[in-house]
Coordinates of C-alpha atoms in Angstrom, one line a residue:
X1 CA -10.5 14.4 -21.6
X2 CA -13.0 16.9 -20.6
X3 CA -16.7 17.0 -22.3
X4 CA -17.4 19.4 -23.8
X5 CA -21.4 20.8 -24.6
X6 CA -22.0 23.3 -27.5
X7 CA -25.2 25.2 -28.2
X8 CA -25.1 27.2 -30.8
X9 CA -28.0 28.5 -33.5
X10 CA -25.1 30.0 -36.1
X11 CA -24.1 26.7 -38.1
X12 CA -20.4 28.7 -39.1
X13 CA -20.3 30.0 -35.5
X14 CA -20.7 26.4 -34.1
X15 CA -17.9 25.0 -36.7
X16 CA -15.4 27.5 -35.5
X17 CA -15.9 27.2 -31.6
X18 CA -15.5 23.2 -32.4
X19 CA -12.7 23.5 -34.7
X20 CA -10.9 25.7 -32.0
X21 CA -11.5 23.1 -29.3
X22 CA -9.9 20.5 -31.6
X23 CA -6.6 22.1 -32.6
X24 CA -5.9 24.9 -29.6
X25 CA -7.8 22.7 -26.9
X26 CA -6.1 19.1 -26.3
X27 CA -7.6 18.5 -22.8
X28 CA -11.1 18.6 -24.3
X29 CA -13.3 17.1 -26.7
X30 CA -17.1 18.1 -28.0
X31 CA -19.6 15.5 -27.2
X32 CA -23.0 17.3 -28.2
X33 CA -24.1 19.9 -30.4
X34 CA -28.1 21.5 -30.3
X35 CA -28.8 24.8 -32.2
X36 CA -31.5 25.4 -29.5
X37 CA -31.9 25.8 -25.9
X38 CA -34.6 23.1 -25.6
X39 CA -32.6 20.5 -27.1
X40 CA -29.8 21.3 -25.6
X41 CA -31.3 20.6 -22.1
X42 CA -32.6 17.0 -23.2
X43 CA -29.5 15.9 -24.6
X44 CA -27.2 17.1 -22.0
X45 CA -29.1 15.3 -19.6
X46 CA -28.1 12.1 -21.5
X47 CA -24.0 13.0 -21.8
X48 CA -23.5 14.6 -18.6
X49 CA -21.0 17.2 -20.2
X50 CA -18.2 19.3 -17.8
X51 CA -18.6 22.2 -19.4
X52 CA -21.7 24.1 -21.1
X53 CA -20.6 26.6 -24.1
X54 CA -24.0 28.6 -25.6
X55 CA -25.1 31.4 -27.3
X56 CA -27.1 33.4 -25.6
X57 CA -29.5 34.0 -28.6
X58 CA -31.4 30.9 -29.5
X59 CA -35.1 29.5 -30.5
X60 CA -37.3 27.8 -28.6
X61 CA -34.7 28.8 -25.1
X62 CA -32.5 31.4 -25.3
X63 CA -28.7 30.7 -23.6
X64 CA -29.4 32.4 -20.2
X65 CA -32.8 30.6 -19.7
X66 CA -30.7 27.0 -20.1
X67 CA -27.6 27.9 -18.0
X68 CA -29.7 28.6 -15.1
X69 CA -31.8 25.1 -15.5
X70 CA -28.6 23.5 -15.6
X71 CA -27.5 25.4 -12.6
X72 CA -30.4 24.2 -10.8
X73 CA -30.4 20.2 -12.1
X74 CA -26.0 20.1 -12.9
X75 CA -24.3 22.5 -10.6
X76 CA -21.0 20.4 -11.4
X77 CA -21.2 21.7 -15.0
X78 CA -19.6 24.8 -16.3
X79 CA -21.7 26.8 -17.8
X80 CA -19.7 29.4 -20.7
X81 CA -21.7 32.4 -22.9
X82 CA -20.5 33.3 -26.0
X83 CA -22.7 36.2 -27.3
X84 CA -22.3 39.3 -29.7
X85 CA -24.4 41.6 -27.2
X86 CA -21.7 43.7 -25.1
X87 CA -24.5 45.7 -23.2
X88 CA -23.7 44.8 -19.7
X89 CA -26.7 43.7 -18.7
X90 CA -26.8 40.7 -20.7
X91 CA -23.0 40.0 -19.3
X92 CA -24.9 40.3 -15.4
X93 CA -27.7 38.8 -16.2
X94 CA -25.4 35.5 -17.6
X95 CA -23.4 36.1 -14.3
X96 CA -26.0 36.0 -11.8
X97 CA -27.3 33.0 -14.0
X98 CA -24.3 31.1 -12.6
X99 CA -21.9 31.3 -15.4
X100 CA -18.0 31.0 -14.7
X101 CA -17.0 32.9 -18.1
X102 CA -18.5 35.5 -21.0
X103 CA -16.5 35.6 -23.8
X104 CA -17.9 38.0 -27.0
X105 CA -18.1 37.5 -30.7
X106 CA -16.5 37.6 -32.3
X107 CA -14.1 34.5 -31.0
X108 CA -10.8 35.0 -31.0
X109 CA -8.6 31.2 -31.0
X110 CA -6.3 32.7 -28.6
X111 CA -8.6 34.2 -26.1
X112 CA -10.6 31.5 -26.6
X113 CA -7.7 28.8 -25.7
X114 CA -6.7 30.9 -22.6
X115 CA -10.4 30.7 -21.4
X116 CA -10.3 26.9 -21.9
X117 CA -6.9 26.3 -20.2
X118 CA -8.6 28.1 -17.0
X119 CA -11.4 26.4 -17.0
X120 CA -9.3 22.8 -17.3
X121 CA -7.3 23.9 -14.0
X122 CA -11.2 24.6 -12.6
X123 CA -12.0 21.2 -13.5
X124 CA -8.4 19.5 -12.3
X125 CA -9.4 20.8 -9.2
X126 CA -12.9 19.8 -9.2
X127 CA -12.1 16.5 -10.3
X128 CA -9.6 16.0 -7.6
X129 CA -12.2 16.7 -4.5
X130 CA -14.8 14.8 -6.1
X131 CA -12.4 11.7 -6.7
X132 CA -11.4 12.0 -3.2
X133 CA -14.7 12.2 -1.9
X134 CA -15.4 8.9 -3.6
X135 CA -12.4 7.0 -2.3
X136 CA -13.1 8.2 1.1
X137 CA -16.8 6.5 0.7
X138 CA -15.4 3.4 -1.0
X139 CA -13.4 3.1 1.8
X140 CA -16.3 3.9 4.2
X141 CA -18.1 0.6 2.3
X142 CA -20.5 2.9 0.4
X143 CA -20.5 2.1 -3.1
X144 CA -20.5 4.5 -5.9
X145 CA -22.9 5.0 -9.0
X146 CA -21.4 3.3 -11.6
X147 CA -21.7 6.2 -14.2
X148 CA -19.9 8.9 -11.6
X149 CA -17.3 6.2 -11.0
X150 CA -16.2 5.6 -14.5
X151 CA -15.6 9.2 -14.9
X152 CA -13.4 9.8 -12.1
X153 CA -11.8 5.9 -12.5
X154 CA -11.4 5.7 -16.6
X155 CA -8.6 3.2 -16.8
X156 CA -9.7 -0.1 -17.5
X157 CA -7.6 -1.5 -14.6
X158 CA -6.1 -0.8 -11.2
X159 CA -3.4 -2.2 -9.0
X160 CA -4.6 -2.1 -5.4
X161 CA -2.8 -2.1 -2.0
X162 CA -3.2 -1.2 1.8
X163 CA -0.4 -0.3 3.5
X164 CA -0.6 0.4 7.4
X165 CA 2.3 1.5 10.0
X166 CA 1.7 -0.1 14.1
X167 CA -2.0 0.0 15.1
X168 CA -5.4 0.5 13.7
X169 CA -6.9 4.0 13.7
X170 CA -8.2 5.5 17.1
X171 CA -11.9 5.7 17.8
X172 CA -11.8 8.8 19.2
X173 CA -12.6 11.8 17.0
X174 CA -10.5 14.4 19.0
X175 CA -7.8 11.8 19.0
X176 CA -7.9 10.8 15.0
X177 CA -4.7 12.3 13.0
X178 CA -5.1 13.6 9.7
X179 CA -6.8 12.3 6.5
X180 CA -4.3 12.3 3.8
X181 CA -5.1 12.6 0.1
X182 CA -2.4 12.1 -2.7
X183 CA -1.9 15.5 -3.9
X184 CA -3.1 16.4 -7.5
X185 CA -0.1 16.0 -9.5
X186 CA 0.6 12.5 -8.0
X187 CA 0.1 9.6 -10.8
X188 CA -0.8 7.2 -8.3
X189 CA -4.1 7.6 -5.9
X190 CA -3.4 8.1 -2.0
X191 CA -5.6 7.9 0.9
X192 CA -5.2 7.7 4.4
X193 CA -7.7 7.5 6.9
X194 CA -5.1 8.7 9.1
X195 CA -1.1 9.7 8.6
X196 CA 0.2 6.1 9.3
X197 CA -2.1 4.9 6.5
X198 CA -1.7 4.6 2.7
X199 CA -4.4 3.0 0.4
X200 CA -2.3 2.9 -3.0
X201 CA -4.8 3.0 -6.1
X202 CA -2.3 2.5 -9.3
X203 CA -3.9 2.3 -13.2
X204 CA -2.4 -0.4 -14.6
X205 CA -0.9 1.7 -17.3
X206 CA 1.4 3.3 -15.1
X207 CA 3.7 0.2 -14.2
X208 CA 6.2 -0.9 -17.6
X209 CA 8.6 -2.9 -16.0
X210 CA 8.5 -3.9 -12.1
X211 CA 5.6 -5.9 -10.7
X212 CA 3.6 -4.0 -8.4
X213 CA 4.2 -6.4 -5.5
X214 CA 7.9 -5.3 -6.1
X215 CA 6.8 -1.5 -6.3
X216 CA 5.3 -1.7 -2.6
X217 CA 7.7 -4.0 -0.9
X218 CA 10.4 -1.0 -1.6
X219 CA 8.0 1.7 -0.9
X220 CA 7.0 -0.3 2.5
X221 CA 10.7 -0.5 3.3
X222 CA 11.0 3.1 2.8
X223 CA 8.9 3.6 5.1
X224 CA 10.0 0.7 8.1
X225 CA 12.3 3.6 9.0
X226 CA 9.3 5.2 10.8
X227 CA 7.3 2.7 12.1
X228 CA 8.0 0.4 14.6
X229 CA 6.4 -2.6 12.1
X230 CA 3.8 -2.3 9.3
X231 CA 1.3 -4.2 7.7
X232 CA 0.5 -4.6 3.8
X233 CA -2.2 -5.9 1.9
X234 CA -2.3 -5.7 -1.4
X235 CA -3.4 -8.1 -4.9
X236 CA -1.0 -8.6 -6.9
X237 CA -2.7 -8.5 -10.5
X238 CA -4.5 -5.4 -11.8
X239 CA -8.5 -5.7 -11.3
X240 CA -11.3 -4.4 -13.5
X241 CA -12.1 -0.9 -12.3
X242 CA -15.7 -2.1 -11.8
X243 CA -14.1 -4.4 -9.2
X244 CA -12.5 -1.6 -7.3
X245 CA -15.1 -0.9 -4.7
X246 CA -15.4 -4.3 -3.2
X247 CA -11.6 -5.3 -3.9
X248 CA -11.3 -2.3 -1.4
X249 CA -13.5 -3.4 1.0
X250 CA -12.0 -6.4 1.0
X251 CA -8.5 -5.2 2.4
X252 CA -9.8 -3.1 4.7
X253 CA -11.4 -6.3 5.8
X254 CA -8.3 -8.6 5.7
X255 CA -6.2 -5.6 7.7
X256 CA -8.6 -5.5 10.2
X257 CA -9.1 -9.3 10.9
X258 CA -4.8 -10.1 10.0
X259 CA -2.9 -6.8 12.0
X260 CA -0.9 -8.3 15.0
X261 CA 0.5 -6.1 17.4
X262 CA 5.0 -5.6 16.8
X263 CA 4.6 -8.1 13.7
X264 CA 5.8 -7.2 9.7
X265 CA 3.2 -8.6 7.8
X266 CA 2.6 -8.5 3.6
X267 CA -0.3 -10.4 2.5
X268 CA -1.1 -10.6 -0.7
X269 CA -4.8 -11.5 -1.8
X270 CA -5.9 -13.3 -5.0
X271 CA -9.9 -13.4 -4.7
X272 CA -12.4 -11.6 -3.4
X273 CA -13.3 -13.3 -0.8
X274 CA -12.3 -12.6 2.8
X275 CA -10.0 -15.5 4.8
X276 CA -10.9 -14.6 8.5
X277 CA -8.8 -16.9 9.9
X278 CA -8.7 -14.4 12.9
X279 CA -10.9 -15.1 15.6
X280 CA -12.6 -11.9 17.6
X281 CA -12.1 -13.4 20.9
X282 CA -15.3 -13.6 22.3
X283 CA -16.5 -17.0 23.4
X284 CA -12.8 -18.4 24.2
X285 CA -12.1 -19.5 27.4
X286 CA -8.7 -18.1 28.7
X287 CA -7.6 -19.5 32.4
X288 CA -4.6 -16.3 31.9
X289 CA -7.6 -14.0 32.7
X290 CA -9.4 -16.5 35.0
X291 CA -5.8 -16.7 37.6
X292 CA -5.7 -12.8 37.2
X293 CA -9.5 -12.8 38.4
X294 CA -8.7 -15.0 40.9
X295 CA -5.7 -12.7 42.3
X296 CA -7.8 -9.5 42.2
X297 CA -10.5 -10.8 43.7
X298 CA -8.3 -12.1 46.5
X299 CA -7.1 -8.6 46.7
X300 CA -3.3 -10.5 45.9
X301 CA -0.1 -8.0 46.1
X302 CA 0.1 -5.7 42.8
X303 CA 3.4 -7.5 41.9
X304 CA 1.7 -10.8 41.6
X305 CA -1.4 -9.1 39.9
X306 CA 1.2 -7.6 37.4
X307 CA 3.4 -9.9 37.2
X308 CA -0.1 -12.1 36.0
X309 CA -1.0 -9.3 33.4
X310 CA 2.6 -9.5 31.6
X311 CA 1.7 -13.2 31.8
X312 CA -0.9 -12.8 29.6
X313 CA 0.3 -10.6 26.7
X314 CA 3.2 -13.1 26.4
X315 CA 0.9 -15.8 26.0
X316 CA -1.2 -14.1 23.3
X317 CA 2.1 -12.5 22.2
X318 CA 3.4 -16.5 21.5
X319 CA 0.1 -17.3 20.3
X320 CA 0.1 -15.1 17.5
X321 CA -3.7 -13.2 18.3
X322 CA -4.7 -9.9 16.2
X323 CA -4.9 -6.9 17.5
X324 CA -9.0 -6.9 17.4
X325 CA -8.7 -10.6 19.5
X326 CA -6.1 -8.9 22.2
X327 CA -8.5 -5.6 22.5
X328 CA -11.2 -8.0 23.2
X329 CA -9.3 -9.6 26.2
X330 CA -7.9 -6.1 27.7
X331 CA -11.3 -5.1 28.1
X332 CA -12.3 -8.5 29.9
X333 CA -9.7 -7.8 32.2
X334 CA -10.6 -4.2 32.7
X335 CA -14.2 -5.7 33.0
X336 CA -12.4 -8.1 35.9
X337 CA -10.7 -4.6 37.7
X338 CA -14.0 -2.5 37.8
X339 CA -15.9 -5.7 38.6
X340 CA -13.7 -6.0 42.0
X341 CA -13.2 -1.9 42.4
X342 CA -9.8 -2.4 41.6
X343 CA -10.0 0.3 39.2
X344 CA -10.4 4.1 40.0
X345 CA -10.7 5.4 36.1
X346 CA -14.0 6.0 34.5
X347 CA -15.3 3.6 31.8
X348 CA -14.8 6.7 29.4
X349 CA -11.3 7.3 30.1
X350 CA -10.5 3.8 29.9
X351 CA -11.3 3.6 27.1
X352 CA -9.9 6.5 25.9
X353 CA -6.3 4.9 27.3
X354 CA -6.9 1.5 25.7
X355 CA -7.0 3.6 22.4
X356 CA -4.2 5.6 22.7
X357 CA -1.9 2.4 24.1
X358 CA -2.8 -0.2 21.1
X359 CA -2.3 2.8 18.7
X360 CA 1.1 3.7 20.0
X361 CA 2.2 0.2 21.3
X362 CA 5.5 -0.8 19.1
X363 CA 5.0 -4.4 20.2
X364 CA 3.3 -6.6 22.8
X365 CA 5.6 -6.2 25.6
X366 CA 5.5 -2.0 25.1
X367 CA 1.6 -2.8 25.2
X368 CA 1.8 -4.7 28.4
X369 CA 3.9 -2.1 30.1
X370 CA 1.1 0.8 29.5
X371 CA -2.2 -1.9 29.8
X372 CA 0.1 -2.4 33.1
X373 CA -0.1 1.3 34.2
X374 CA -3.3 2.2 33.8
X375 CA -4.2 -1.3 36.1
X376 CA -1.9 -0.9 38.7
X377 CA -2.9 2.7 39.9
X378 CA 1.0 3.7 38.9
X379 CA -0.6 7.4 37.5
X380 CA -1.6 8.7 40.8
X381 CA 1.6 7.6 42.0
X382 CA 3.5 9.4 39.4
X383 CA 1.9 12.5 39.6
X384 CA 2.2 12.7 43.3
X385 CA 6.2 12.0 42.8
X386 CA 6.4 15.2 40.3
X387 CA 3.9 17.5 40.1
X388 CA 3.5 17.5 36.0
X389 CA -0.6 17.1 36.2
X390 CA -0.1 21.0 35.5
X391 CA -0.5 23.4 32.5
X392 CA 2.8 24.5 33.3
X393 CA 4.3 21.4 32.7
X394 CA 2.5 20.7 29.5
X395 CA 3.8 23.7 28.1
X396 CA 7.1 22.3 28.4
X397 CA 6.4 19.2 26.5
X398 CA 4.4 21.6 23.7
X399 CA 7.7 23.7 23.9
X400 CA 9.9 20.7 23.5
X401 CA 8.0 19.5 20.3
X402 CA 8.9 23.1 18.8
X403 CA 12.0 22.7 19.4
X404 CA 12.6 19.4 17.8
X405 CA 10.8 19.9 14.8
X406 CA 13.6 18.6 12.3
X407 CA 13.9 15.3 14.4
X408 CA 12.2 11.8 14.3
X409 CA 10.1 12.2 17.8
X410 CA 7.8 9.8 19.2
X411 CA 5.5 9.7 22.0
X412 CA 8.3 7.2 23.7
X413 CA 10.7 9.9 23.1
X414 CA 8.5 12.1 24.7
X415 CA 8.2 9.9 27.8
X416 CA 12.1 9.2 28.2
X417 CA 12.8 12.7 27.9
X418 CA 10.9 13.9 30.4
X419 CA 10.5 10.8 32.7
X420 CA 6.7 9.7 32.4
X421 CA 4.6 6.9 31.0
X422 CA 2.9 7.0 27.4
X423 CA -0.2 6.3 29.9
X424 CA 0.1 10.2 31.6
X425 CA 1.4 11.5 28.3
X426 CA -1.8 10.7 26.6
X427 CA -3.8 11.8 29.9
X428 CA -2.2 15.4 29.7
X429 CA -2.9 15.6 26.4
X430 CA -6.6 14.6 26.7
X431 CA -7.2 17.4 29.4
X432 CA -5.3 20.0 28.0
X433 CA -5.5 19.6 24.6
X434 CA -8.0 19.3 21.7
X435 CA -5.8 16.8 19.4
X436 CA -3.6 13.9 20.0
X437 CA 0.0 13.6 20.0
X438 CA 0.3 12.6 16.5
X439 CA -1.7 15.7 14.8
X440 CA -0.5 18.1 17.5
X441 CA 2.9 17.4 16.1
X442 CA 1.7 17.5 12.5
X443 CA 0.2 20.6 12.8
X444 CA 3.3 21.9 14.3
X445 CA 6.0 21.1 11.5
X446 CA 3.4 22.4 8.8
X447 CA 3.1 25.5 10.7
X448 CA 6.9 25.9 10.7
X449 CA 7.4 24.8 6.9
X450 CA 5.1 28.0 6.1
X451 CA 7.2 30.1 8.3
X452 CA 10.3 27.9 6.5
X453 CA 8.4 28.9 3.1
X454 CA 8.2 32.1 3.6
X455 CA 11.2 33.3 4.5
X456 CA 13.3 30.9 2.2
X457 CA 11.4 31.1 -1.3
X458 CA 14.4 29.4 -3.4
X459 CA 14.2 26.0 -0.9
X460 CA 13.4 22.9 -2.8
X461 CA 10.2 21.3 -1.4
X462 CA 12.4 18.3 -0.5
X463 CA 14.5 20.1 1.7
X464 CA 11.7 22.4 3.4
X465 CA 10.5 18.9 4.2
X466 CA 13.9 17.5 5.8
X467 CA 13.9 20.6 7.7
X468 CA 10.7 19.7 9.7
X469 CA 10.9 16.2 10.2
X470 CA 9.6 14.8 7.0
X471 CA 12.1 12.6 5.1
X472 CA 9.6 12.1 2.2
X473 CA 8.8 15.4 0.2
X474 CA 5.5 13.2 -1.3
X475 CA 4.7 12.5 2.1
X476 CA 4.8 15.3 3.3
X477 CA 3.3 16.7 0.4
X478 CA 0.4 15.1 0.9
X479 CA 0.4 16.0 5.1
X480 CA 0.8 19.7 3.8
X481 CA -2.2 20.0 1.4
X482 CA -4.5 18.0 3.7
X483 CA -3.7 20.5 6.6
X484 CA -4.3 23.7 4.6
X485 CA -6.0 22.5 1.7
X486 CA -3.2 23.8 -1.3
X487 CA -0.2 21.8 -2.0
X488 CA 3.5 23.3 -0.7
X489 CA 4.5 24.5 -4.5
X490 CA 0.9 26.4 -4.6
X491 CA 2.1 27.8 -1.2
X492 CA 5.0 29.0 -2.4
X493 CA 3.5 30.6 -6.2
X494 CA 0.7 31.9 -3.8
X495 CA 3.3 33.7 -1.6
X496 CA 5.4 34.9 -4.1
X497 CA 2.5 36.8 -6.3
X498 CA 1.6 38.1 -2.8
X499 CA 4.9 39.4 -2.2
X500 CA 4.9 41.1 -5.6
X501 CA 1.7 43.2 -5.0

């Protein structure tokens, strides 16, 4: 429930306004009384209210003098007049002291209650950012004050998992896909550093009968259907929500150090310490990479060379090496390349392919193929064989996408379509596009499910989402909100009073 400050000098006055809270206003509760400005001020500095109701009439400092000193120290608190003055200054003066509502005396219950309810819907909403902001830094490693995080986390316990579909994120800013939030409504927490990501933050409370190791094995086969594998980590007991932070950390950690490239994975943690039984990679003598240095320093025929390169993802591939261990070695043997000027690309755009390949790759021999590419000087060959380095021939791909909304499309759809490598694919999009393939394509089906919306009112969410590509309306849902910061079915109300007008 929502706290709930009075300040009131009128002992009958501050007996009705708390009376009314009790019985018309369920989402709140009063937490402090003061019959003065003064001690108001000192007290609420203790409780830490959401909402500030006052007279503005009062000993010792009147109501306008402590809404704006809670302005300036508690800008998060909402700060209500209740005064028998109608003369409009008073009502400016309270607004330009920051106040989000003036009601006059004398109270009415049912004005009152429909001031209350609006002011619960500004506090869902505030909650909601602020909660999100505070996931997204738990998940950045930053921990939370303890008093802030108890408001925003009040059950006593929490199921946690991670659940990840193919790569790691992308390093790249312009190349990152979209943070996803759980919309508001949503029971269970949601965040995603990216749209292939879901960090599931469940009170215990919520789960009567399955065990939430159950709960995500069926929501991660849900979702096999559009990856090419995934990787889960999760405990399976509820912790204390003072444990939340670092239980986070934790599998963030154990994804990082356990992912393998075109492996299903679901590991389930019981303490809070990390296993990194992965290895980085550095330090470990390989004689794969030490025969390819050999051949490329030898200047060898570019069949043996990559014929030695598929070599050694198969190895690693049998060998069972994270994704963090293999990156490690494809930049040795780009190291190797550039060390022999055997390699054209800058270190910047190599980079910026290595990225894009390890995030798309579906499994170790798809990896080799594009690590293959980009060695073996294969792009300047293909764009001399068609001439699709062009904004012309961009477009068509951009056109393509737009076409194909409602389908599953991938950027290895992309490529057999129109006959390139994911390596070129990636290179047009870097030069003539801002975003990646991913969020260029998210962006896209959000665009049309407005057009979708708008035209087609009566359409479920569900089946606006089908009709873009999106076989979960939660999902997409949450794709939706992050993308233009409401939620579909606020959207649609939003369009429809609109339409009214």
């Amino acid at each position: 429930m929502y706290r709930v400050f009075i300040a009131e000098d009128e002992p009958a006055a501050m007996k009705h306004i708390c009376t009314i809270i009790e019985i018309k206003c369920p989402g709140f509760e009063v937490v402090g009384t003061a019959d003065n400005g003064r001690s108001a001020l000192e007290q609420i500095e203790k409780l830490q209210p959401d909402v500030l109701i006052t007279d503005v009439k009062m000993p010792v400092m009147d109501g306008i003098t402590l809404v704006k000193r809670i302005g300036e120290k508690y800008p998060e608190i909402l700060s209500v007049i209740i005064s028998g003055y109608q003369d409009f200054d008073y009502a400016r003066e309270a607004l330009r002291s920051g106040v989000c509502d003036y009601i006059l005396k004398p109270v009415k219950p049912s004005t009152f209650q429909e001031r209350m309810r609006v002011i619960q819907g500004k506090l869902d909403e505030a909650y909601y950012v602020r909660r999100n902001r505070m996931i997204r830094e738990m998940c950045r490693g930053i921990l939370p004050d303890e008093k802030k995080f108890a408001r925003f986390f009040p059950s006593s316990e929490y199921y946690v998992a991670l659940f990840r579909k193919n790569g790691l994120p992308r390093r790249f800013v312009n190349s990152r896909g979209i943070e996803i939030f759980s919309i508001r409504d949503e029971q269970m927490m949601v965040y995603g550093r990216d749209e292939m990501e879901a960090l599931y933050i469940c009170p215990r409370e919520l789960l009567f009968h399955n065990s939430f190791y159950q709960l995500m094995t069926h929501m991660a086969e849900k979702e096999k259907a559009s990856a090419a594998y995934y990787t889960m980590v999760l405990r399976e007991e509820a912790v204390p929500a003072i444990q939340l932070p670092e239980v986070i950390k934790m599998l963030y950690q154990t994804l990082d150090y356990s992912l393998i490239i075109g492996r299903k994975q679901v590991i389930v943690k019981e303490g809070q310490n990390l296993d990194e039984k992965a290895n980085t990679g550095s330090g470990i003598w390989n004689p794969y990479l030490d025969r390819l240095e050999i051949l490329v320093k030898d200047h060898a025929p570019n069949n043996k060379i990559q014929e030695e390169i598929k070599c050694c993802f198969m190895k690693w591939k049998e060998e069972g090496h994270t994704q963090l261990w293999v990156e490690d070695k494809v930049r040795e043997m780009f190291g190797i390349f550039r060390r022999y000027h055997a390699l054209d690309e800058s270190i910047e755009m190599c980079e910026y392919f290595i990225d894009e390949a390890f995030y798309y790759a579906a499994d170790m021999e798809g990896l080799a193929d594009n690590i293959r590419q980009i060695l073996g000087r294969s792009m300047t060959e293909e764009a001399k064989r068609i001439k699709i380095d062009t904004p012309e021939f961009f477009e068509k791909i951009v056109k393509y996408l737009r076409e194909h909304l409602a389908e599953p499309l991938s950027p290895q759809d992309i490529c057999e379509v129109f006959g390139i490598s994911q390596t070129y694919l990636s290179r047009l999009f870097r030069k003539y596009s801002t975003m990646g393939f991913n969020k260029t394509l998210n962006l896209f089906r959000i665009e049309k499910a407005k057009e979708i919306m708008k035209d087609k009112s009566s359409l479920y969410i569900k089946d606006v989402a089908a009709m873009v590509g999106y076989g979960d309306q939660f999902y997409f849902s949450r794709i939706f909100r992050s993308v233009t910061g409401i939620s579909p079915t606020e959207y649609m109300e939003k369009d429809g009073e609109e339409s009214l007008i």
